[in-house]
Each structure stands twice: as C-alpha cells, then as structure tokens.
Short mmCIF file of C-alpha atoms in Angstrom, two decimals:
data_model
loop_
_atom_site.label_atom_id
_atom_site.label_comp_id
_atom_site.label_asym_id
_atom_site.label_seq_id
_atom_site.Cartn_x
_atom_site.Cartn_y
_atom_site.Cartn_z
CA UNK A 158 -50.42 81.18 -103.69
CA UNK A 159 -47.09 82.56 -102.59
CA UNK A 160 -45.88 83.10 -106.16
CA UNK A 161 -48.77 85.52 -106.85
CA UNK A 162 -48.16 87.41 -103.60
CA UNK A 163 -44.44 87.67 -104.33
CA UNK A 164 -45.01 88.86 -107.93
CA UNK A 165 -47.46 91.57 -106.84
CA UNK A 166 -45.06 92.73 -104.10
CA UNK A 167 -42.10 92.99 -106.49
CA UNK A 168 -44.15 94.57 -109.30
CA UNK A 169 -45.73 97.32 -107.18
CA UNK A 170 -42.43 98.10 -105.46
CA UNK A 171 -40.58 98.37 -108.77
CA UNK A 172 -43.38 100.37 -110.44
CA UNK A 173 -43.66 102.76 -107.51
CA UNK A 174 -39.95 103.52 -107.10
CA UNK A 175 -38.50 103.14 -110.60
CA UNK A 176 -41.67 104.33 -112.42
CA UNK A 177 -44.00 106.72 -110.60
CA UNK A 178 -41.43 108.27 -108.29
CA UNK A 179 -38.77 108.62 -111.01
CA UNK A 180 -41.15 110.62 -113.24
CA UNK A 181 -42.78 112.68 -110.49
CA UNK A 182 -39.34 113.65 -109.20
CA UNK A 183 -38.54 115.18 -112.60
CA UNK A 184 -41.98 116.78 -112.74
CA UNK A 185 -41.39 118.50 -109.43
CA UNK A 186 -37.90 119.66 -110.48
CA UNK A 187 -38.58 121.08 -113.99
CA UNK A 188 -40.38 124.26 -114.99
CA UNK A 189 -42.59 122.93 -117.82
CA UNK A 190 -43.89 119.77 -119.45
CA UNK A 191 -41.73 120.39 -122.53
CA UNK A 192 -38.61 120.80 -120.45
CA UNK A 193 -39.33 117.61 -118.51
CA UNK A 194 -40.13 115.69 -121.71
CA UNK A 195 -36.79 116.66 -123.25
CA UNK A 196 -34.85 115.67 -120.10
CA UNK A 197 -36.50 112.29 -119.72
CA UNK A 198 -36.10 111.48 -123.42
CA UNK A 199 -32.36 112.06 -123.21
CA UNK A 200 -31.73 110.15 -119.94
CA UNK A 201 -31.03 106.42 -120.40
CA UNK A 202 -31.67 105.71 -116.69
CA UNK A 203 -35.27 106.86 -117.09
CA UNK A 204 -36.04 104.76 -120.18
CA UNK A 205 -38.25 102.22 -118.32
CA UNK A 206 -39.98 105.01 -116.42
CA UNK A 207 -40.68 106.94 -119.63
CA UNK A 208 -42.34 103.83 -121.08
CA UNK A 209 -45.33 104.10 -118.71
CA UNK A 210 -46.14 107.70 -119.84
CA UNK A 211 -48.52 108.53 -122.67
CA UNK A 212 -48.61 112.29 -121.94
CA UNK A 213 -47.43 114.86 -119.37
CA UNK A 214 -49.42 117.77 -117.97
CA UNK A 215 -49.00 120.97 -115.97
CA UNK A 216 -51.73 123.06 -114.45
CA UNK A 217 -50.98 126.28 -112.61
CA UNK A 218 -54.58 127.02 -111.65
CA UNK A 219 -55.23 129.03 -114.81
CA UNK A 220 -54.28 126.85 -117.76
CA UNK A 221 -53.54 123.23 -118.58
CA UNK A 222 -50.35 122.49 -120.52
CA UNK A 223 -50.05 119.04 -122.14
CA UNK A 224 -47.06 117.39 -123.80
CA UNK A 225 -47.26 114.02 -125.53
CA UNK A 226 -49.35 112.12 -128.04
CA UNK A 227 -52.49 111.18 -126.12
CA UNK A 228 -54.88 113.72 -124.64
CA UNK A 229 -58.03 112.76 -122.70
CA UNK A 230 -61.07 114.98 -123.00
CA UNK A 231 -61.93 114.92 -119.29
CA UNK A 232 -58.36 115.53 -118.04
CA UNK A 233 -59.07 119.23 -117.61
CA UNK A 234 -62.05 118.50 -115.38
CA UNK A 235 -60.01 116.07 -113.27
CA UNK A 236 -57.21 118.58 -112.83
CA UNK A 237 -59.72 121.30 -111.85
CA UNK A 238 -61.20 119.00 -109.22
CA UNK A 239 -57.70 118.29 -107.92
CA UNK A 240 -56.95 122.01 -107.69
CA UNK A 241 -60.13 122.70 -105.75
CA UNK A 242 -60.00 119.69 -103.42
CA UNK A 243 -56.27 119.12 -102.94
CA UNK A 244 -55.21 118.72 -99.28
CA UNK A 245 -52.91 121.19 -97.55
CA UNK A 246 -50.32 118.47 -96.86
CA UNK A 247 -49.36 116.59 -100.00
CA UNK A 248 -48.22 113.00 -100.42
CA UNK A 249 -45.23 112.24 -102.63
CA UNK A 250 -47.64 111.48 -105.47
CA UNK A 251 -51.28 110.51 -106.05
CA UNK A 252 -53.15 108.25 -108.44
CA UNK A 253 -56.60 108.68 -110.02
CA UNK A 254 -58.60 107.45 -113.02
CA UNK A 255 -60.36 109.42 -115.75
CA UNK A 256 -64.10 108.92 -115.80
CA UNK A 257 -64.59 108.46 -119.55
CA UNK A 258 -61.57 106.42 -120.62
CA UNK A 259 -60.58 104.76 -117.32
CA UNK A 260 -56.98 105.88 -117.91
CA UNK A 261 -54.80 106.13 -114.82
CA UNK A 262 -53.34 109.51 -113.92
CA UNK A 263 -50.39 109.92 -111.55
CA UNK A 264 -49.80 113.46 -110.26
CA UNK A 265 -48.12 115.57 -107.60
CA UNK A 266 -49.08 118.93 -106.08
CA UNK A 267 -46.33 121.48 -105.56
CA UNK A 268 -46.12 125.09 -104.50
CA UNK A 269 -44.63 127.50 -107.09
CA UNK A 270 -42.31 130.40 -106.30
CA UNK A 271 -45.23 132.85 -106.35
CA UNK A 272 -47.16 130.72 -103.84
CA UNK A 273 -49.64 129.24 -106.31
CA UNK A 274 -50.38 125.50 -106.13
CA UNK A 275 -49.51 123.62 -109.30
CA UNK A 276 -50.54 120.13 -110.37
CA UNK A 277 -48.11 118.18 -112.54
CA UNK A 278 -48.03 114.54 -113.56
CA UNK A 279 -48.66 112.09 -116.35
CA UNK A 280 -51.24 109.84 -117.95
CA UNK A 281 -50.35 106.14 -117.78
CA UNK A 282 -49.39 104.06 -120.79
CA UNK A 283 -50.17 100.49 -119.69
CA UNK A 284 -47.96 99.02 -122.40
CA UNK A 285 -44.95 100.32 -120.52
CA UNK A 286 -45.66 98.02 -117.59
CA UNK A 287 -44.08 95.08 -119.40
CA UNK A 288 -40.58 96.15 -118.37
CA UNK A 289 -41.62 96.30 -114.70
CA UNK A 290 -43.22 92.85 -114.92
CA UNK A 291 -39.95 91.50 -116.36
CA UNK A 292 -38.01 93.29 -113.62
CA UNK A 293 -40.15 91.43 -111.01
CA UNK A 294 -39.34 88.08 -112.66
CA UNK A 295 -35.63 88.82 -112.99
CA UNK A 296 -35.32 89.39 -109.22
CA UNK A 297 -35.32 85.63 -108.57
CA UNK A 298 -37.70 82.66 -108.21
CA UNK A 299 -41.21 83.63 -107.13
CA UNK A 300 -41.55 80.41 -105.13
CA UNK A 301 -39.24 80.34 -102.08
CA UNK A 302 -36.45 77.78 -102.23
CA UNK A 303 -37.38 76.61 -98.72
CA UNK A 304 -40.56 75.14 -100.23
CA UNK A 305 -39.15 73.80 -103.49
CA UNK A 306 -35.48 73.23 -102.76
CA UNK A 307 -34.79 75.53 -105.75
CA UNK A 308 -36.23 72.92 -108.14
CA UNK A 309 -39.10 75.13 -109.46
CA UNK A 310 -38.06 78.19 -111.49
CA UNK A 311 -40.06 81.03 -113.02
CA UNK A 312 -39.80 79.32 -116.42
CA UNK A 313 -42.15 76.65 -115.04
CA UNK A 314 -44.82 79.21 -114.14
CA UNK A 315 -47.64 80.65 -116.25
CA UNK A 316 -47.94 84.37 -115.46
CA UNK A 317 -50.46 86.85 -116.92
CA UNK A 318 -50.74 90.51 -115.90
CA UNK A 319 -54.04 92.30 -116.64
CA UNK A 320 -55.15 95.92 -116.26
CA UNK A 321 -58.32 97.24 -114.61
CA UNK A 322 -60.32 96.61 -117.82
CA UNK A 323 -59.23 92.98 -118.01
CA UNK A 324 -56.88 93.56 -120.91
CA UNK A 325 -53.75 91.41 -120.96
CA UNK A 326 -50.59 93.49 -120.54
CA UNK A 327 -48.02 90.74 -120.10
CA UNK A 328 -48.02 86.94 -120.43
CA UNK A 329 -45.39 84.18 -120.30
CA UNK A 330 -45.54 80.36 -120.58
CA UNK A 331 -49.19 80.12 -121.70
CA UNK A 332 -48.75 76.34 -122.10
CA UNK A 333 -48.97 75.99 -118.32
CA UNK A 334 -52.32 77.80 -118.10
CA UNK A 335 -54.83 75.49 -116.39
CA UNK A 336 -57.91 75.36 -114.20
CA UNK A 337 -55.57 75.41 -111.18
CA UNK A 338 -54.63 79.04 -111.91
CA UNK A 339 -54.53 81.43 -108.94
CA UNK A 340 -55.90 84.98 -109.46
CA UNK A 341 -54.46 87.80 -107.36
CA UNK A 342 -55.99 91.31 -107.54
CA UNK A 343 -53.74 94.16 -106.52
CA UNK A 344 -55.04 96.48 -103.82
CA UNK A 345 -57.76 98.66 -105.39
CA UNK A 346 -56.66 101.86 -103.71
CA UNK A 347 -55.84 105.16 -105.40
CA UNK A 348 -52.76 105.40 -103.18
CA UNK A 349 -51.53 101.94 -104.23
CA UNK A 350 -48.89 101.68 -106.95
CA UNK A 351 -50.62 98.62 -108.46
CA UNK A 352 -54.22 99.72 -108.09
CA UNK A 353 -56.62 97.92 -110.43
CA UNK A 354 -54.15 95.36 -111.81
CA UNK A 355 -54.46 91.58 -111.49
CA UNK A 356 -52.03 88.71 -111.93
CA UNK A 357 -52.88 85.08 -112.81
CA UNK A 358 -50.36 82.34 -112.01
CA UNK A 359 -50.29 78.57 -112.38
CA UNK A 360 -47.49 75.97 -112.38
CA UNK A 361 -46.24 73.30 -114.74
CA UNK A 362 -48.23 70.13 -113.82
CA UNK A 363 -45.00 68.12 -113.88
CA UNK A 364 -43.62 70.30 -111.07
CA UNK A 365 -46.64 69.99 -108.78
CA UNK A 366 -45.19 66.91 -107.03
CA UNK A 367 -42.21 69.01 -105.96
CA UNK A 368 -44.51 71.39 -104.12
CA UNK A 369 -46.34 68.47 -102.53
CA UNK A 370 -43.17 66.74 -101.34
CA UNK A 371 -41.03 69.81 -100.58
CA UNK A 372 -43.33 72.75 -100.23
CA UNK A 373 -45.91 71.44 -97.79
CA UNK A 374 -44.65 71.79 -94.22
CA UNK A 375 -43.88 68.49 -92.57
CA UNK A 376 -46.72 67.29 -90.44
CA UNK A 377 -46.29 67.56 -86.71
CA UNK A 378 -48.68 64.70 -86.06
CA UNK A 379 -45.95 62.22 -84.99
CA UNK A 380 -44.60 64.77 -82.52
CA UNK A 381 -48.07 65.52 -81.23
CA UNK A 382 -48.80 61.81 -80.84
CA UNK A 383 -45.49 61.32 -79.05
CA UNK A 384 -46.28 64.20 -76.69
CA UNK A 385 -49.77 62.81 -76.13
CA UNK A 386 -48.38 59.34 -75.40
CA UNK A 387 -45.83 60.83 -72.99
CA UNK A 388 -48.57 62.81 -71.25
CA UNK A 389 -50.68 59.66 -70.90
CA UNK A 390 -47.73 57.70 -69.51
CA UNK A 391 -46.98 60.48 -67.03
CA UNK A 392 -50.64 60.56 -66.01
CA UNK A 393 -50.70 56.78 -65.54
CA UNK A 394 -47.44 56.96 -63.56
CA UNK A 395 -48.84 59.75 -61.40
CA UNK A 396 -52.00 57.75 -60.71
CA UNK A 397 -49.94 54.66 -59.92
CA UNK A 398 -47.65 56.59 -57.58
CA UNK A 399 -50.64 58.23 -55.93
CA UNK A 400 -52.35 54.88 -55.36
CA UNK A 401 -49.10 53.36 -54.12
CA UNK A 402 -48.61 56.26 -51.76
CA UNK A 403 -52.16 55.83 -50.53
CA UNK A 404 -51.53 52.11 -50.00
CA UNK A 405 -48.31 52.80 -48.09
CA UNK A 406 -50.12 55.41 -46.01
CA UNK A 407 -52.87 52.92 -45.18
CA UNK A 408 -50.27 50.29 -44.25
CA UNK A 409 -48.49 52.74 -41.99
CA UNK A 410 -51.77 53.71 -40.36
CA UNK A 411 -52.58 50.04 -39.84
CA UNK A 412 -49.07 49.56 -38.47
CA UNK A 413 -49.47 52.35 -35.93
CA UNK A 414 -52.83 50.91 -34.90
CA UNK A 415 -51.45 47.39 -34.60
CA UNK A 416 -48.33 48.51 -32.72
CA UNK A 417 -50.47 50.47 -30.29
CA UNK A 418 -52.56 47.35 -29.69
CA UNK A 419 -49.49 45.12 -29.45
CA UNK A 420 -47.87 47.40 -26.89
CA UNK A 421 -51.03 47.95 -24.91
CA UNK A 422 -51.71 44.23 -24.37
CA UNK A 423 -48.45 43.25 -22.56
CA UNK A 424 -48.39 46.54 -20.67
CA UNK A 425 -51.93 45.91 -19.42
CA UNK A 426 -51.01 42.38 -18.33
CA UNK A 427 -47.82 43.53 -16.58
CA UNK A 428 -49.60 46.36 -14.78
CA UNK A 429 -52.56 44.19 -13.71
CA UNK A 430 -50.50 41.36 -12.21
CA UNK A 431 -47.98 43.79 -10.68
CA UNK A 432 -50.86 45.52 -8.84
CA UNK A 433 -52.14 42.10 -7.73
CA UNK A 434 -48.77 41.35 -6.15
CA UNK A 435 -48.39 44.83 -4.63
CA UNK A 436 -51.82 44.72 -3.00
CA UNK A 437 -51.22 41.18 -1.72
CA UNK A 438 -54.27 39.72 -3.45
CA UNK A 439 -52.65 36.36 -4.24
CA UNK A 440 -54.21 33.61 -2.16
CA UNK A 441 -51.40 31.07 -2.47
CA UNK A 442 -47.81 30.65 -3.47
CA UNK A 443 -48.94 29.09 -6.73
CA UNK A 444 -50.96 32.21 -7.67
CA UNK A 445 -48.01 34.43 -6.76
CA UNK A 446 -45.69 32.32 -8.94
CA UNK A 447 -48.23 32.40 -11.83
CA UNK A 448 -48.42 36.21 -11.62
CA UNK A 449 -44.67 36.51 -11.75
CA UNK A 450 -44.51 34.14 -14.73
CA UNK A 451 -47.06 36.22 -16.61
CA UNK A 452 -45.16 39.44 -15.86
CA UNK A 453 -41.95 37.81 -17.06
CA UNK A 454 -43.57 36.48 -20.24
CA UNK A 455 -45.26 39.77 -21.15
CA UNK A 456 -42.09 41.76 -20.46
CA UNK A 457 -40.19 39.47 -22.83
CA UNK A 458 -42.95 39.90 -25.40
CA UNK A 459 -42.79 43.66 -24.97
CA UNK A 460 -39.00 43.66 -25.30
CA UNK A 461 -39.24 41.52 -28.45
CA UNK A 462 -41.78 43.91 -30.01
CA UNK A 463 -39.75 47.02 -29.22
CA UNK A 464 -36.63 45.40 -30.65
CA UNK A 465 -38.50 44.60 -33.89
CA UNK A 466 -39.73 48.18 -34.21
CA UNK A 467 -36.24 49.58 -33.65
CA UNK A 468 -34.75 47.24 -36.25
CA UNK A 469 -37.52 47.97 -38.77
CA UNK A 470 -36.91 51.72 -38.44
CA UNK A 471 -33.25 51.35 -39.45
CA UNK A 472 -31.95 50.98 -42.98
CA UNK A 473 -29.77 47.94 -43.56
CA UNK A 474 -26.52 49.91 -43.58
CA UNK A 475 -27.34 51.42 -40.17
CA UNK A 476 -27.57 48.03 -38.44
CA UNK A 477 -24.30 47.33 -36.67
CA UNK A 478 -23.56 43.59 -36.29
CA UNK A 479 -20.60 41.71 -34.85
CA UNK A 480 -20.49 38.53 -36.94
CA UNK A 481 -18.25 35.70 -35.72
CA UNK A 482 -17.99 32.03 -36.57
CA UNK A 483 -19.67 30.18 -33.69
CA UNK A 484 -21.84 27.20 -32.82
CA UNK A 485 -25.52 27.82 -33.38
CA UNK A 486 -27.03 25.15 -31.13
CA UNK A 487 -26.61 27.01 -27.79
CA UNK A 488 -28.32 30.13 -29.18
CA UNK A 489 -31.20 28.14 -30.65
CA UNK A 490 -31.70 26.10 -27.47
CA UNK A 491 -31.88 29.25 -25.36
CA UNK A 492 -34.48 30.90 -27.60
CA UNK A 493 -36.59 27.74 -28.05
CA UNK A 494 -36.66 26.96 -24.32
CA UNK A 495 -37.62 30.57 -23.52
CA UNK A 496 -40.51 30.49 -26.03
CA UNK A 497 -41.61 27.06 -24.79
CA UNK A 498 -41.78 28.26 -21.17
CA UNK A 499 -44.07 31.16 -22.07
CA UNK A 500 -46.28 29.19 -24.50
CA UNK A 501 -47.30 26.04 -22.63
CA UNK A 502 -50.03 25.10 -25.11
CA UNK A 503 -47.58 24.70 -27.98
CA UNK A 504 -44.94 21.98 -28.33
CA UNK A 505 -41.60 23.03 -29.81
CA UNK A 506 -39.63 20.07 -31.15
CA UNK A 507 -35.94 20.69 -31.77
CA UNK A 508 -33.52 18.75 -33.97
CA UNK A 509 -30.06 20.28 -34.10
CA UNK A 510 -26.74 19.30 -35.59
CA UNK A 511 -24.54 19.86 -32.57
CA UNK A 512 -21.47 20.64 -34.68
CA UNK A 513 -23.17 23.16 -36.95
CA UNK A 514 -21.36 26.49 -37.08
CA UNK A 515 -21.88 29.73 -39.03
CA UNK A 516 -20.64 33.32 -39.16
CA UNK A 517 -23.45 35.18 -37.38
CA UNK A 518 -24.17 37.85 -34.80
CA UNK A 519 -25.61 36.12 -31.76
CA UNK A 520 -28.18 38.81 -30.90
CA UNK A 521 -29.32 39.10 -34.54
CA UNK A 522 -29.74 35.31 -34.80
CA UNK A 523 -31.70 35.30 -31.54
CA UNK A 524 -34.03 38.00 -32.94
CA UNK A 525 -34.51 36.01 -36.15
CA UNK A 526 -35.49 32.82 -34.30
CA UNK A 527 -37.76 34.74 -31.91
CA UNK A 528 -39.63 36.28 -34.87
CA UNK A 529 -39.99 32.96 -36.67
CA UNK A 530 -41.25 31.15 -33.56
CA UNK A 531 -43.57 34.04 -32.67
CA UNK A 532 -45.17 33.89 -36.15
CA UNK A 533 -45.41 30.09 -36.06
CA UNK A 534 -47.13 30.11 -32.66
CA UNK A 535 -49.37 33.11 -33.47
CA UNK A 536 -50.76 31.90 -36.80
CA UNK A 537 -50.86 28.16 -36.06
CA UNK A 538 -53.49 26.20 -34.09
CA UNK A 539 -53.51 26.30 -30.30
CA UNK A 540 -52.21 22.77 -29.69
CA UNK A 541 -49.76 22.50 -32.55
CA UNK A 542 -46.19 21.25 -32.82
CA UNK A 543 -43.56 23.62 -34.15
CA UNK A 544 -40.48 21.94 -35.58
CA UNK A 545 -37.11 23.69 -35.44
CA UNK A 546 -34.41 21.90 -37.46
CA UNK A 547 -30.75 22.85 -37.92
CA UNK A 548 -28.62 21.03 -40.50
CA UNK A 549 -25.43 21.55 -42.51
CA UNK A 550 -26.33 21.41 -46.22
CA UNK A 551 -23.80 21.92 -48.98
CA UNK A 552 -21.36 23.74 -46.75
CA UNK A 553 -23.97 26.09 -45.23
CA UNK A 554 -25.96 26.05 -42.01
CA UNK A 555 -29.71 25.85 -42.72
CA UNK A 556 -32.40 26.51 -40.13
CA UNK A 557 -36.01 25.45 -40.81
CA UNK A 558 -38.98 26.53 -38.66
CA UNK A 559 -42.19 24.71 -39.59
CA UNK A 560 -45.67 25.23 -38.11
CA UNK A 561 -49.00 23.45 -38.62
CA UNK A 562 -50.98 26.51 -39.66
CA UNK A 563 -52.97 27.15 -42.86
CA UNK A 564 -49.83 28.05 -44.85
CA UNK A 565 -49.07 31.07 -47.01
CA UNK A 566 -50.45 31.25 -50.58
CA UNK A 567 -47.62 30.76 -53.06
CA UNK A 568 -48.38 34.04 -54.85
CA UNK A 569 -47.66 35.91 -51.61
CA UNK A 570 -44.43 34.12 -50.68
CA UNK A 571 -42.42 37.22 -51.60
CA UNK A 572 -44.80 39.95 -50.48
CA UNK A 573 -44.84 38.76 -46.85
CA UNK A 574 -41.22 39.95 -46.54
CA UNK A 575 -42.30 43.57 -47.19
CA UNK A 576 -42.64 45.96 -44.28
CA UNK A 577 -46.14 46.37 -42.83
CA UNK A 578 -47.58 43.71 -45.15
CA UNK A 579 -50.08 41.21 -43.73
CA UNK A 580 -52.08 38.53 -45.48
CA UNK A 581 -55.58 39.61 -46.36
CA UNK A 582 -57.12 36.77 -44.39
CA UNK A 583 -55.22 37.89 -41.27
CA UNK A 584 -56.54 41.45 -41.52
CA UNK A 585 -60.06 40.09 -41.10
CA UNK A 586 -59.26 38.06 -37.98
CA UNK A 587 -58.60 39.01 -34.37
CA UNK A 588 -54.98 37.90 -34.64
CA UNK A 589 -52.80 40.89 -33.84
CA UNK A 590 -49.64 41.70 -35.71
CA UNK A 591 -47.53 44.58 -37.00
CA UNK A 592 -46.39 43.15 -40.34
CA UNK A 593 -42.70 43.80 -39.61
CA UNK A 594 -41.53 40.44 -38.20
CA UNK A 595 -40.48 38.80 -41.46
CA UNK A 596 -39.09 42.08 -42.87
CA UNK A 597 -36.77 42.24 -39.84
CA UNK A 598 -35.78 38.59 -40.42
CA UNK A 599 -34.77 39.29 -44.03
CA UNK A 600 -32.98 42.52 -43.15
CA UNK A 601 -30.87 40.83 -40.44
CA UNK A 602 -30.29 37.75 -42.58
CA UNK A 603 -28.98 39.79 -45.51
CA UNK A 604 -26.72 41.84 -43.22
CA UNK A 605 -25.10 38.55 -42.12
CA UNK A 606 -24.68 37.35 -45.72
CA UNK A 607 -27.48 34.80 -45.44
CA UNK A 608 -30.59 33.93 -47.42
CA UNK A 609 -34.18 33.24 -46.39
CA UNK A 610 -37.28 31.94 -48.18
CA UNK A 611 -40.65 30.27 -47.61
CA UNK A 612 -41.81 26.80 -48.54
CA UNK A 613 -45.55 26.79 -47.92
CA UNK A 614 -48.27 24.21 -48.33
CA UNK A 615 -51.80 23.56 -47.13
CA UNK A 616 -50.40 21.70 -44.12
CA UNK A 617 -48.28 24.54 -42.77
CA UNK A 618 -45.49 27.02 -43.45
CA UNK A 619 -41.77 26.29 -43.48
CA UNK A 620 -39.42 29.27 -43.25
CA UNK A 621 -35.81 28.49 -44.17
CA UNK A 622 -32.74 30.52 -43.28
CA UNK A 623 -29.19 29.78 -44.44
CA UNK A 624 -25.88 31.18 -43.22
CA UNK A 625 -22.32 30.86 -44.46
CA UNK A 626 -19.83 28.80 -42.46
CA UNK A 627 -17.33 31.63 -42.32
CA UNK A 628 -17.12 35.32 -43.20
CA UNK A 629 -16.77 35.95 -46.95
CA UNK A 630 -18.45 32.71 -48.08
CA UNK A 631 -21.93 34.19 -48.42
#
C-alpha cells in the first residue's frame, strides 16, 4: 500500500536527519558526555532529538563514560567490540543492538587530538519516536492526491508503529483497524535509520470506494481494443488491396496476351495474302479481288484495334475532341456499310432519323459505333441480324445497337464497362477480345457529354448511347 511506503519513507528520513544525525553531530563536537548532555538539554531545537535518547556514552579505548538514567549491562562489551573491529573509514553514524536487552545503540567513531579512536553515541529511547511519527503525518496526506483527488486524509487512516519486539510505540484512529490492514516492515539493516520497526495501516471502510473509483488507474482496455480493431481493419484492407492488385495484374497479363493474339491474326492474314499477290499465285481475277478484300478488311481491323489501345491508354482529360453540332446519319451509314462489307455473314439493319443531330466529334462517334458493331458481330451467332437504330428522344439523340447473342447477365451490366474486363463465359471460349472496347465507348461518350448503358435479355444485348443536341445541354 502506498500509504505504508510513504509513512516509512518520511519516518526514516525524519528520524535519521532530525534525530540520529542531530545527536551524533553534538557527540562529535563536544568533549564529554556530561558536556553534551548539558548542551542538548538547553537547546530547544534539539528537544525532539533528545527524546530518543535514554543515555549517552563515551569510550576512549580505556574507560567507558555514561551519562543518563538507563545503563545496559552489556554496553561495555559492545563498545569494546566496536573499538576492536571498527573500520578505518567511518560512516557518519552506525546502529547496533545490545544482545541482552535488544536496545538499539547509535554511535560514531572519531579520532581524538592524541590520535586515539573514540566511540561516542547513545542508547535509544523508543518512546521518543512518537514525535517523529507525528512529524511524518504532519507532512501531508500519505495517499497521493492523484489517486484520491484529495478526498482521503490521514484522519481516515489507522496507523500503528511497532518496535523490533512488537511493542506498540504509536497508534492513531484504532476504530479503522480491520482485517484489510497492510503491514510494512522497515529495512532490517544496521545502517538503516528505521531498522527493526514496522508500521500497520488500514483505511476507513467508508473511504474505500474513493480509492476504487479514483485511485485505480483507468483501464486501457478500450484503447487496446480500438488499436486491435484498427490493426484488423488495416490488415483486411491490405489483404483486399493485395488481392485487387493481383486481380488487376492478372487482367493486364490477359490483356497483353489477348492484344498480342488480336494483332497477330490480322497481320498474319495481311502478310499471307500480300505474299500470294506478290508471287502471282492467284489463278483468276476473282481470287485476286478476294485477296485484296481480305487485306483491306484485316487492315481496317488492325487499325480499329490500335485506335482502341491508344484511346484506352489515355486518361479522359488527355483525349482531345472537336465536338460540333452535326447530322449523325452520314457517319453511321459510313461505319455500318464498312462493317457490312467486311462481315458478309451478318446482316446489319439500319433505321435512322435523317434529321437527327447532336454535338459530337465525328471520329469519336465513328470509333464508338465500330466498337459496338464489332462486339455485336463477335459475340452473336454467325448468321444474325444486328439492328442499328437512331432516334430523337426527349430532346436527345439516342443510338441503339442490338444483337442476337446470349445477352449479358444483369449483375454484370456495369462491370463490362471496366477496362480489361471480360465475361467469365467468354474467357473459356475461343472468342478473342481485349476487354477494352466498351471502356473506350464510355470514355469517349462521357468526353462528349453523353451517356451509355446496357439493356440485356436472354434474346440479345442492346447497348444505348445518348448525346445532347447542342454543346452545354449534356
């Protein structure tokens, strides 16, 4: 208990400085026990110190001189032992106990003018310790105010000071004595100022709740739990970011693989039919025309793929567009006819509002339609019909491209606009693709102030794109 530790600290400090040292200092300064006794008796500042003395003694190596009322029979033997065994370097004072009576003796060893070693000191009077116990209490509360808020004073403490024989020397507030008493033994060392003494302390039961509520340090459990929760969240976030990074890395690897395949296919076709023409291996004008058509188709496909890659590599702000209000039908007709000529097995049906206008960049719109038609043809059946419809709806130009393929699951209607993303079912088929076509469509559409979305069903996929009639109406 902190009160017991604080009491013992104050008591031994006060006893050592204002008791032992005060007397020994006079012992070392005076010439005889009688002279010292007279000086101490007539000095008010030494009254408390004089209270702990029952008798004084001097021993010059030849005789023992004693002043006072109490004389112990074995004091002479103790002093003789001290004379014979005293160290060459002396401490300020020493403490010892008499064998027969257990009385405490405090002494110092000094060198006289003639070089002899003298022992002077006093025999303790335990009754004089009361003043030093009171001095320890008068120094302030034994319990720190940081633990009690100053609400527990010494008057609410039971305190009992006992000597080495267990005899009570000092006691206050015995009504607070209980089984919760704390016993504190002073250091049992002959060099200690409180050697052999013991203090017992307990507190008023009515004040215990103050110690519980104020004295016990606040638990750090909430902080520890908060730190633990934060660490767990950071760990989960790190795992999520790591898995996301891994997924992006896999998508990029798939993209590189798919792009390599996509580029290799048209290049192989172009090179093969170009060599056929250069070596003159065509057997008729029809074969020559077919070879040229294939070279033209594959070069357009290659150009379309390269344009998509370049657009996908740019952030939206880096794409420079020249948007102007213009008719959309001529642009759509050009793109649809070009795709129809290179995909004879697919029928592209067009239904356009001839007067429809919108604020667009012609090249960007052409790239959007090329991507939508390319996806519709690639993922639909071989002999399908792709419908391209342009209408003015609620003051905006809306373009719909509908195929007859298996459709896109509704839960993935948004994810297909992400870069490098492909439907799981498409990854398991031989259908090639880079996963950037629709991301380019959305990027260009947003740069022109438009909107795009997917209406899918089991009978096909309809991709819708809307543009504002004029700049600033998006």
